[in-house]
CSV table of C-alpha atoms and ligand atoms in Angstrom, one decimal:
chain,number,residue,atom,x,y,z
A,644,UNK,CA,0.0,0.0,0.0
A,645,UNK,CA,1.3,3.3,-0.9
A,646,UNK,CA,1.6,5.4,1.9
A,647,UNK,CA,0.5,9.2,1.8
A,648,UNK,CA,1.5,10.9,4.8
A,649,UNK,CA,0.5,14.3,5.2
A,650,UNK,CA,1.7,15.2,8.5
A,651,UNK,CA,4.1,17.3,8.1
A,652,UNK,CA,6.4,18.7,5.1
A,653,UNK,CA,9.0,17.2,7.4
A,654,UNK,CA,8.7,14.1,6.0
A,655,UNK,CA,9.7,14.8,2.5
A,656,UNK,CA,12.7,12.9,0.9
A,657,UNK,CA,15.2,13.9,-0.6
A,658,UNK,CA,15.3,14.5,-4.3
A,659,UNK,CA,17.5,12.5,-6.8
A,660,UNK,CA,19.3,14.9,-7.8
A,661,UNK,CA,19.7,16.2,-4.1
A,662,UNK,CA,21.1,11.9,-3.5
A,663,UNK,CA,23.6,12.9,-6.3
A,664,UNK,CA,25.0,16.5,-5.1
A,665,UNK,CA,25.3,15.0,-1.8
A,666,UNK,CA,28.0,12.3,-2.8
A,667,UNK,CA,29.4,14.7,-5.7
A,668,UNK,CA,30.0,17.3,-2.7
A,669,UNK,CA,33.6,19.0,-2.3
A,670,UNK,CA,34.5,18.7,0.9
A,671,UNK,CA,36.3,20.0,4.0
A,672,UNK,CA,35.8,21.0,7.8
A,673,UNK,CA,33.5,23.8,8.2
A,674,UNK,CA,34.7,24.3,11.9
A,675,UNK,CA,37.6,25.9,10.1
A,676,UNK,CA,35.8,28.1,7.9
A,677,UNK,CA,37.1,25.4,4.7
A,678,UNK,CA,34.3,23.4,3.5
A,679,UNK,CA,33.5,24.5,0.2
A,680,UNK,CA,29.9,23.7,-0.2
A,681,UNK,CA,28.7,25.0,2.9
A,682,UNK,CA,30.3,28.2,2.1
A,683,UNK,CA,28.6,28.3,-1.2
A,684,UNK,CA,25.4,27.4,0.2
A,685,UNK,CA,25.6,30.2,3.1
A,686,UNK,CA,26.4,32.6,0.0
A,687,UNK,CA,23.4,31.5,-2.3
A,688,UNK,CA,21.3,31.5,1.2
A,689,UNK,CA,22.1,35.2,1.8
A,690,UNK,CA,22.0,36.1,-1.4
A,691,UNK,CA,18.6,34.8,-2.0
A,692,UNK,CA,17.4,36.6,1.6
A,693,UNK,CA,19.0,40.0,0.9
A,694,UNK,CA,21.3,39.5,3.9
A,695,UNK,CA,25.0,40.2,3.6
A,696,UNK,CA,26.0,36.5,5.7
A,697,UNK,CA,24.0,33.8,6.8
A,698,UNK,CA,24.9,30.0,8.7
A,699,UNK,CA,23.9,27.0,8.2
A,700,UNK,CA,22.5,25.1,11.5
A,701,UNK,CA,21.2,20.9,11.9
A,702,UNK,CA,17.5,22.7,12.4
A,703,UNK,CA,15.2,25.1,12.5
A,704,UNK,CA,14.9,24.9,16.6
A,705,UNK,CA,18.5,25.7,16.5
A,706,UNK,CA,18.4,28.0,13.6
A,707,UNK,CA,15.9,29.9,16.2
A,708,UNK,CA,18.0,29.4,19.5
A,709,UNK,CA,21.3,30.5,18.0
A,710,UNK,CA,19.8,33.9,16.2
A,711,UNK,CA,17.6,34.8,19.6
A,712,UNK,CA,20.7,33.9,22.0
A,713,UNK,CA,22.3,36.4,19.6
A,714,UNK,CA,19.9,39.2,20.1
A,715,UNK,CA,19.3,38.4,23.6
A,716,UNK,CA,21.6,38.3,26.5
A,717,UNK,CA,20.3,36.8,30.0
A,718,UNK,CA,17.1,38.2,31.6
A,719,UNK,CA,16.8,40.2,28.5
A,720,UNK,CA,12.6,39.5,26.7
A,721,UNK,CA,11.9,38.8,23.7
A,722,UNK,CA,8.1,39.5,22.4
A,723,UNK,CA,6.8,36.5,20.4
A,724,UNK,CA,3.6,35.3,19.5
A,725,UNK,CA,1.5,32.6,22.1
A,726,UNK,CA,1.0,30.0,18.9
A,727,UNK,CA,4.2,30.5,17.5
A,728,UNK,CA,6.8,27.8,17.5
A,729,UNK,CA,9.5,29.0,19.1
A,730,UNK,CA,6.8,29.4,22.0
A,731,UNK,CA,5.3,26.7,21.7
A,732,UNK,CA,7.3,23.2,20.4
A,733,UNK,CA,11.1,24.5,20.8
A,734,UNK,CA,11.7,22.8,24.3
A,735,UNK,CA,11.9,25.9,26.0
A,736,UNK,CA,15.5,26.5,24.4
A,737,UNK,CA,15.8,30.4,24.7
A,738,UNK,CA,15.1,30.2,28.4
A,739,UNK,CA,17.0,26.7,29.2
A,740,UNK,CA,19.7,27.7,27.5
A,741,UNK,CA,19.6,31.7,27.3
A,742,UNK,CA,17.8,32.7,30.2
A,743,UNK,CA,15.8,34.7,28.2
A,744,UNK,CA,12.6,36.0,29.1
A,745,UNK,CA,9.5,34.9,26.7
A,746,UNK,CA,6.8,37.8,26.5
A,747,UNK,CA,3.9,36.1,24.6
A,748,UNK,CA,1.5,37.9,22.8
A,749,UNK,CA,-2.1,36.6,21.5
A,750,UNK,CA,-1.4,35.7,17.6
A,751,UNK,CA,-4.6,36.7,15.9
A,752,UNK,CA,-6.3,34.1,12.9
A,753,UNK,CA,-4.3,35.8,10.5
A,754,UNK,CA,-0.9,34.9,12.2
A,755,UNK,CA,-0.4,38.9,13.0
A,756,UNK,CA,0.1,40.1,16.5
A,757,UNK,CA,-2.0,43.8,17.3
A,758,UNK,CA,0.2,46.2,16.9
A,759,UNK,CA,-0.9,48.0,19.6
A,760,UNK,CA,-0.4,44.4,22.1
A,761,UNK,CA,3.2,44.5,20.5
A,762,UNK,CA,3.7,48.2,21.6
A,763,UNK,CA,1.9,47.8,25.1
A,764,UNK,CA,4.3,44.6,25.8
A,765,UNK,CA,7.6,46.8,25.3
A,766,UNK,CA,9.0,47.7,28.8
A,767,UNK,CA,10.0,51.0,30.2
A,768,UNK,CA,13.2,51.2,31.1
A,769,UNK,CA,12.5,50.7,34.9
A,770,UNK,CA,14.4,47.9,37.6
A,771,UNK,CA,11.1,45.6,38.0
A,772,UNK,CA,11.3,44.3,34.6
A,773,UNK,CA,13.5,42.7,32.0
A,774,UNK,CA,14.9,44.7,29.0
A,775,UNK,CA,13.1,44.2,26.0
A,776,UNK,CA,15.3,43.2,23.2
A,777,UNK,CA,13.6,41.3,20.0
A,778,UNK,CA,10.6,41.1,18.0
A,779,UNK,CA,9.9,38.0,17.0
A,780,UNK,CA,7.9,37.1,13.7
A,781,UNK,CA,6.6,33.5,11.8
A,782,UNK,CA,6.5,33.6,8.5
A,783,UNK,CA,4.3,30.9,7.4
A,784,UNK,CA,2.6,31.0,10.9
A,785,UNK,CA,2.1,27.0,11.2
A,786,UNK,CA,-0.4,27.3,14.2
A,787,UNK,CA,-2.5,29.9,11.9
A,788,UNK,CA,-3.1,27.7,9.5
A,789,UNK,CA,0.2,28.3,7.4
A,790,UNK,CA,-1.5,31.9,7.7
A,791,UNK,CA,0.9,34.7,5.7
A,792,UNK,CA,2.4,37.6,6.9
A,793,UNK,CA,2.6,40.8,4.2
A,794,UNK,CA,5.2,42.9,3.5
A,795,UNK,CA,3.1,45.6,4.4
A,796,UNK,CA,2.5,44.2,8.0
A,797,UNK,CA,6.2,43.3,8.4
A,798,UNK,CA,7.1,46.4,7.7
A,799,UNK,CA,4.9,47.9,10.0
A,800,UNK,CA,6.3,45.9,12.9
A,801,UNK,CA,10.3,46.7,11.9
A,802,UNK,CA,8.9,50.1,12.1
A,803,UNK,CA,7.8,49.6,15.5
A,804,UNK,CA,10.6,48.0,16.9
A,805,UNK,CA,13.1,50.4,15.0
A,806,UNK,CA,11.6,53.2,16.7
A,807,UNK,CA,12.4,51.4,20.1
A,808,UNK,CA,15.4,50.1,19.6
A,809,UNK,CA,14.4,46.9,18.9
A,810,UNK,CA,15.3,44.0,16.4
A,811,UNK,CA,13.1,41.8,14.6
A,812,UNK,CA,13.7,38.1,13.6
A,813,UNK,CA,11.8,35.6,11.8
A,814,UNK,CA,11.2,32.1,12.4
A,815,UNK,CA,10.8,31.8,8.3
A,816,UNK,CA,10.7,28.0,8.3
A,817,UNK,CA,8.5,28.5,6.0
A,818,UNK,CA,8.9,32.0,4.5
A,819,UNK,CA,9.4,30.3,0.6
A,820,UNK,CA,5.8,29.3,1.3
A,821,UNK,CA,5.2,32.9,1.8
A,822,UNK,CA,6.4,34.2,-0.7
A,823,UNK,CA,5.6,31.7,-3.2
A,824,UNK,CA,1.8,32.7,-2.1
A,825,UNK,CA,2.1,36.1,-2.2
A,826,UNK,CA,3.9,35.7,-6.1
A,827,UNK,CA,6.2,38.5,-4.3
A,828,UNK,CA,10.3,37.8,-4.0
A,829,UNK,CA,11.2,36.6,-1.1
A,830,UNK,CA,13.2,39.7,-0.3
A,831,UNK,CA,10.4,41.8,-0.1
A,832,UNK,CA,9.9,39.6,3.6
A,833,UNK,CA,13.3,39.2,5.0
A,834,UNK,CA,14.5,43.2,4.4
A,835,UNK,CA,11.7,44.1,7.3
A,836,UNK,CA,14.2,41.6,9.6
A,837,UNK,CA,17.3,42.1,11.2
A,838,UNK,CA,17.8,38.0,10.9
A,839,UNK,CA,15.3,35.6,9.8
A,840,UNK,CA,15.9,31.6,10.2
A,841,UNK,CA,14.5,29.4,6.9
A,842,UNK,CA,13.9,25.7,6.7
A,843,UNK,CA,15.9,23.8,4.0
A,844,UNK,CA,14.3,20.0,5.6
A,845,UNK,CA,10.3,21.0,5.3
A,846,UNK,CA,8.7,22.3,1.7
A,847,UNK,CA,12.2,22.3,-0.2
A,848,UNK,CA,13.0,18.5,0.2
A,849,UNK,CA,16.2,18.2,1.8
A,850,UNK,CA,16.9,16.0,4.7
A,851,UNK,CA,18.6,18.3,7.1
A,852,UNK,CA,19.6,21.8,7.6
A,853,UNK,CA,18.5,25.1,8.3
A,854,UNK,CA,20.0,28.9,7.7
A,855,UNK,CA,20.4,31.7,10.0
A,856,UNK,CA,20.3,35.2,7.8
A,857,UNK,CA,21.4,38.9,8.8
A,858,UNK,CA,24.7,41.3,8.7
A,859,UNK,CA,28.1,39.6,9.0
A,860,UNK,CA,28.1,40.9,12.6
A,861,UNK,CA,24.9,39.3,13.4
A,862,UNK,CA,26.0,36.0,11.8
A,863,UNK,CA,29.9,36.0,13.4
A,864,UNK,CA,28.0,36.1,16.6
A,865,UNK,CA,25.5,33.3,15.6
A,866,UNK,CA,28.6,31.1,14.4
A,867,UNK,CA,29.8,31.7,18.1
A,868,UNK,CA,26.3,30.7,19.7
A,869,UNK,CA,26.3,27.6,17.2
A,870,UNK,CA,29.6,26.3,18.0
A,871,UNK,CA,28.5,26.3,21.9
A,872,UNK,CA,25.7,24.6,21.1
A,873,UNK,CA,27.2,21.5,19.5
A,874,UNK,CA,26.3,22.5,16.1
A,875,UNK,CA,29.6,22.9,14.5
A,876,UNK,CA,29.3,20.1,12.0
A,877,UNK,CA,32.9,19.5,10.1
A,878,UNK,CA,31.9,18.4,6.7
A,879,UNK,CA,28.4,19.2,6.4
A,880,UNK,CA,28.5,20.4,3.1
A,881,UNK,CA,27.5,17.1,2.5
A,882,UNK,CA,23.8,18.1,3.3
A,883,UNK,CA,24.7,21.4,2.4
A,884,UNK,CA,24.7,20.5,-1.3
A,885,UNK,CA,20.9,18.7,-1.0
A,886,UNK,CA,20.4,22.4,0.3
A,887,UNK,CA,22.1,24.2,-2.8
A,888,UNK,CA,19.5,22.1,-4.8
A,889,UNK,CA,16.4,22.9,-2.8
A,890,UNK,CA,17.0,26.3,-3.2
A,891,UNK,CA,18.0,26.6,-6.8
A,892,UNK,CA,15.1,23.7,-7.7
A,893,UNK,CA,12.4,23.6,-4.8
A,894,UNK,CA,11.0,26.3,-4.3
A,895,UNK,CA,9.1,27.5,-7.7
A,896,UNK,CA,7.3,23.9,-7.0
A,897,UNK,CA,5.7,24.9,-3.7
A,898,UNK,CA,2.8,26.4,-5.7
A,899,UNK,CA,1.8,22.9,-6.4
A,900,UNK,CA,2.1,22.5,-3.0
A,901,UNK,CA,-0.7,24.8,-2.2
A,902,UNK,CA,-2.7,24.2,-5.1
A,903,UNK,CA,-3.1,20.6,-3.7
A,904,UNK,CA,-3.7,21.9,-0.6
A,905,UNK,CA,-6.6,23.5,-1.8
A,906,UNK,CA,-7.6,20.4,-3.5
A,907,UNK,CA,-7.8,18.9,-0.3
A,908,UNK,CA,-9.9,21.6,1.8
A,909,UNK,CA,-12.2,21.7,-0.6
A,910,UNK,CA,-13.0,18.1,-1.2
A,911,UNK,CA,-12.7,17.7,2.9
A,912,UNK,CA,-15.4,20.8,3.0
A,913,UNK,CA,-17.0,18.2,0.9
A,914,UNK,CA,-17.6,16.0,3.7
A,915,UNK,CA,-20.1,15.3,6.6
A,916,UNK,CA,-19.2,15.1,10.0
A,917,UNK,CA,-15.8,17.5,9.3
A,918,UNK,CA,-15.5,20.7,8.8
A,919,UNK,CA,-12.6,23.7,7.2
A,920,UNK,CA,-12.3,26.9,7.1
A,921,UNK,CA,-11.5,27.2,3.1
A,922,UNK,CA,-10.3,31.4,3.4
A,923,UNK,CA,-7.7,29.9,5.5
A,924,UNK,CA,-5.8,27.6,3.5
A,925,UNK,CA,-2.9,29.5,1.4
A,926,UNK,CA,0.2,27.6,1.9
A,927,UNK,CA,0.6,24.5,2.1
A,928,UNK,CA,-1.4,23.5,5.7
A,929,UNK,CA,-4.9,22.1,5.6
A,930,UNK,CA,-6.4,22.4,9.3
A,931,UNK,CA,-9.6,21.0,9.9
A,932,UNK,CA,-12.3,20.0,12.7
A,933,UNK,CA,-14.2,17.1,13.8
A,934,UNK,CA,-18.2,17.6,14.6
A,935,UNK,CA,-18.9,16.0,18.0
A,936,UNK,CA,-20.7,13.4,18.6
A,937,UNK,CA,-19.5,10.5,15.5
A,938,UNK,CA,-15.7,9.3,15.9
A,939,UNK,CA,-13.2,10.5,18.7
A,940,UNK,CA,-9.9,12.1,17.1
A,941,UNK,CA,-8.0,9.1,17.6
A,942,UNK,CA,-10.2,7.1,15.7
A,943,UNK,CA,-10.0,9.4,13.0
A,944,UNK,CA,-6.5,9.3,13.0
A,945,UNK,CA,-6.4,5.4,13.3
A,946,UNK,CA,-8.9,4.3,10.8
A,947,UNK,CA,-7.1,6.9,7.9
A,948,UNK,CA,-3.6,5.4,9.1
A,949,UNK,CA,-4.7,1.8,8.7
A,950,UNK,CA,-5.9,3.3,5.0
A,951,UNK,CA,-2.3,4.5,4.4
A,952,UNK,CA,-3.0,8.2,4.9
A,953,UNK,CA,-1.3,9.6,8.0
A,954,UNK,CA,-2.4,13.4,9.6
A,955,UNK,CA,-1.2,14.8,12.9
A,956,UNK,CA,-3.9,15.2,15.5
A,957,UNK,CA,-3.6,18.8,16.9
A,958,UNK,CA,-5.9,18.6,20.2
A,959,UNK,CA,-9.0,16.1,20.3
A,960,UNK,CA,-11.2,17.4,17.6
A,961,UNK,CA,-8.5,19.3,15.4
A,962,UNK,CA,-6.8,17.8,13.0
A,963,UNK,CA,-3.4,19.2,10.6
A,964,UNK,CA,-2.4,17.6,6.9
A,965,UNK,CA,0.3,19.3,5.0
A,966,UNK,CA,1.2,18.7,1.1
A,967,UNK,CA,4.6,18.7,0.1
A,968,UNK,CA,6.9,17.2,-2.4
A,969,UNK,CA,5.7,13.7,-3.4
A,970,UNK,CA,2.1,14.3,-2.9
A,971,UNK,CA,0.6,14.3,-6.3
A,972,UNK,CA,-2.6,15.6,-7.0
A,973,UNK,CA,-3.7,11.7,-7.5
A,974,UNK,CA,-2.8,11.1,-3.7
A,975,UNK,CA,-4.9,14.0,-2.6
A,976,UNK,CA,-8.0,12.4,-4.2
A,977,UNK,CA,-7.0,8.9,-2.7
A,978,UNK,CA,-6.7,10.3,1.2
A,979,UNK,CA,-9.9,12.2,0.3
A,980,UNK,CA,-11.3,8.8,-0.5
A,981,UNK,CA,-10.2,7.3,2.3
A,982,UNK,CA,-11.7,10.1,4.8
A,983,UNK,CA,-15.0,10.0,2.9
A,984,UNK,CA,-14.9,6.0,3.7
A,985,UNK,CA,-14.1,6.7,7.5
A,986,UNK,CA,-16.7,9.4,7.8
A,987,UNK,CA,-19.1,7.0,6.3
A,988,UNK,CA,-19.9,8.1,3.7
A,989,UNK,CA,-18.5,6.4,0.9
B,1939,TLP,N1,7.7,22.3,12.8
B,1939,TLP,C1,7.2,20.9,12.8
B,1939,TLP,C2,6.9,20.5,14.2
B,1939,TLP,O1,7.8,20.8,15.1
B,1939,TLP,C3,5.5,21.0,14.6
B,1939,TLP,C4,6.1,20.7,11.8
B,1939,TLP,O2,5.8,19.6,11.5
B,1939,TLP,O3,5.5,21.7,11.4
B,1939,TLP,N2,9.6,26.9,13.0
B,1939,TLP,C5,8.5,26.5,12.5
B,1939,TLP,C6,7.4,27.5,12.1
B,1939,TLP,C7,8.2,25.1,12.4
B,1939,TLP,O4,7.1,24.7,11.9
B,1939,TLP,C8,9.2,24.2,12.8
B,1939,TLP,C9,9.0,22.7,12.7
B,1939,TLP,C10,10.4,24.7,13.3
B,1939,TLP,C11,10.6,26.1,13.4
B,1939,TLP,C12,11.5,23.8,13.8
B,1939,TLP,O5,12.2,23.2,12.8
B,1939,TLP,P1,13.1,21.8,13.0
B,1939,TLP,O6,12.1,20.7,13.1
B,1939,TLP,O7,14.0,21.8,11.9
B,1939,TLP,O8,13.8,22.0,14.3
């Protein structure tokens, strides 16, 4: 049985051509500044962001970690949103390891955060409370849906912090996504941050690997962080040339991406018993709901995994699928099959 596993984009495999880059790979240790392909994928990453430098890191959690620990000294706050990830599913990382102090802020539908909450949550400078250093953005905003953030409302929060003294950074695990959707460059995102971490392992296909973007300063100090944190990783321009692929290959095809995504909400809509908001789905994320009262969420997830379609249970009535490289068109009717046969209806 084929197996269509919606998830997460995490699960995507690497690409042939990414299998053959990876063992055609010059070589050396990047500890030292001397492996070649890493270097040339931290130049095409900045390059393609707008940023003068930018580091490659194992993941997006450490991608995050390394660029806030950067910002942020001890006791120092960042403001982040209360769904985003870094909040939410990075192990507490930037106060574990940083000491730093997380501000949350309600993340509306739309993945923004009020401007006015952001502007209320920035501390006077007073001895009861911690400094507040750093902004902190999503860009898809997973928990929203895959919800994008404009230009527009980027810039209005670099604006914010600028006139505070603030910097901005973006958790972009996803920002391709964004852009892609918005049919903008992705430039027109990343200049409203002072760093902003992307994904190389979700949408674009390769199997590890994450960049951290911003000035050479920014990033000599992130290189710092990383090396502290374990993640100086001798020849890993080995996955650093699956990277150079996924961005000079991967990320035009994300459109599909979401085109099958709609696909999906719509046939979903389609069917009793479950229920999507359809104006929400514009990347690549498909969340819907369960009515009460016909299968508990585990069932759901059960009876659809022992018909080969896998989706992550968010809750006990909420429910997440995500297309992504591999997921043809074909598959999205077959798991739509497959939850029409669950629901009972087919
Ligand atoms: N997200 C994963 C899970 O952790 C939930 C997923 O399946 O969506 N930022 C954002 C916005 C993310 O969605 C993720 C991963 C990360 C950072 C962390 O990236 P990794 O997994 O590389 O540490």
């Amino acid at each position: 049985m084929r197996i269509i596993d919606l998830r997460s984009d995490t699960v995507t495999l690497p690409t042939p051509e990414m299998h053959q880059a990876m063992s055609d790979a010059p070589l050396g240790d990047d500890v030292f500044g001397e492996d070649p392909t890493a270097n040339r994928l931290e130049a095409l990453a900045a390059e393609r962001t707008g940023k003068p430098a930018a580091l490659l890191t194992p993941s997006g959690t450490m991608a995050n970690l390394a660029a806030i620990l950067t910002h942020c000294g001890r006791g120092d706050e960042v403001i982040l949103g209360d769904q985003s990830h870094t909040f939410r599913y990075e192990a507490g990382g930037i106060s574990a390891f940083g000491g730093v102090h997380p501000h949350t802020i309600k993340n509306q539908p739309d993945g923004t955060m009020a401007l006015d909450e952001i502007a209320a949550a920035i501390r006077p400078d007073d001895v009861h409370f911690p400094r507040t250093r750093l902004i902190c953005l999503e860009n898809t905003q997973n928990r929203c849906r895959g919800a994008v953030l404009t230009p527009e409302y980027m810039a209005s929060v670099a604006d914010l912090a600028a006139r505070h003294g603030l910097a901005v950074h973006v958790d972009g695990a996803r920002i391709f996504n964004a852009a892609v959707a918005l049919g903008c460059d992705v430039r027109q995102l990343t200049q409203h941050a002072d760093s902003v971490a992307f994904c190389l392992s979700k949408g674009l296909a390769a199997p590890v690997g994450s960049l951290i973007c911003g000035s050479q300063e920014f990033i000599a100090g992130a290189r710092r962080i990383r090396k502290a944190l374990g993640g100086g990783m001798r020849q890993c321009g080995v996955i650093a040339a699956a990277g150079i692929v996924a961005l000079e290959r991967m990320v035009d095809r994300l459109a599909d991406d979401h085109v099958n995504a709609r696909r999906l909400a719509e046939g979903i809509a389609q069917i009793e018993g479950l229920s999507v908001d359809l104006d929400t789905v514009v990347t690549n994320m498909v969340y819907f709901y369960l009515e009460a009262g016909r299968l508990t969420g585990d069932q759901l997830v059960r009876r659809l995994d022992e018909k080969g379609v896998k989706c992550l249970a968010l809750g006990a009535v909420g429910f997440r699928m995500v297309t992504h490289y591999g997921i043809e068109p074909a598959d999205i009717d077959t798991a739509l099959q497959a939850m029409r046969a669950v629901m009972g209806g087919a």
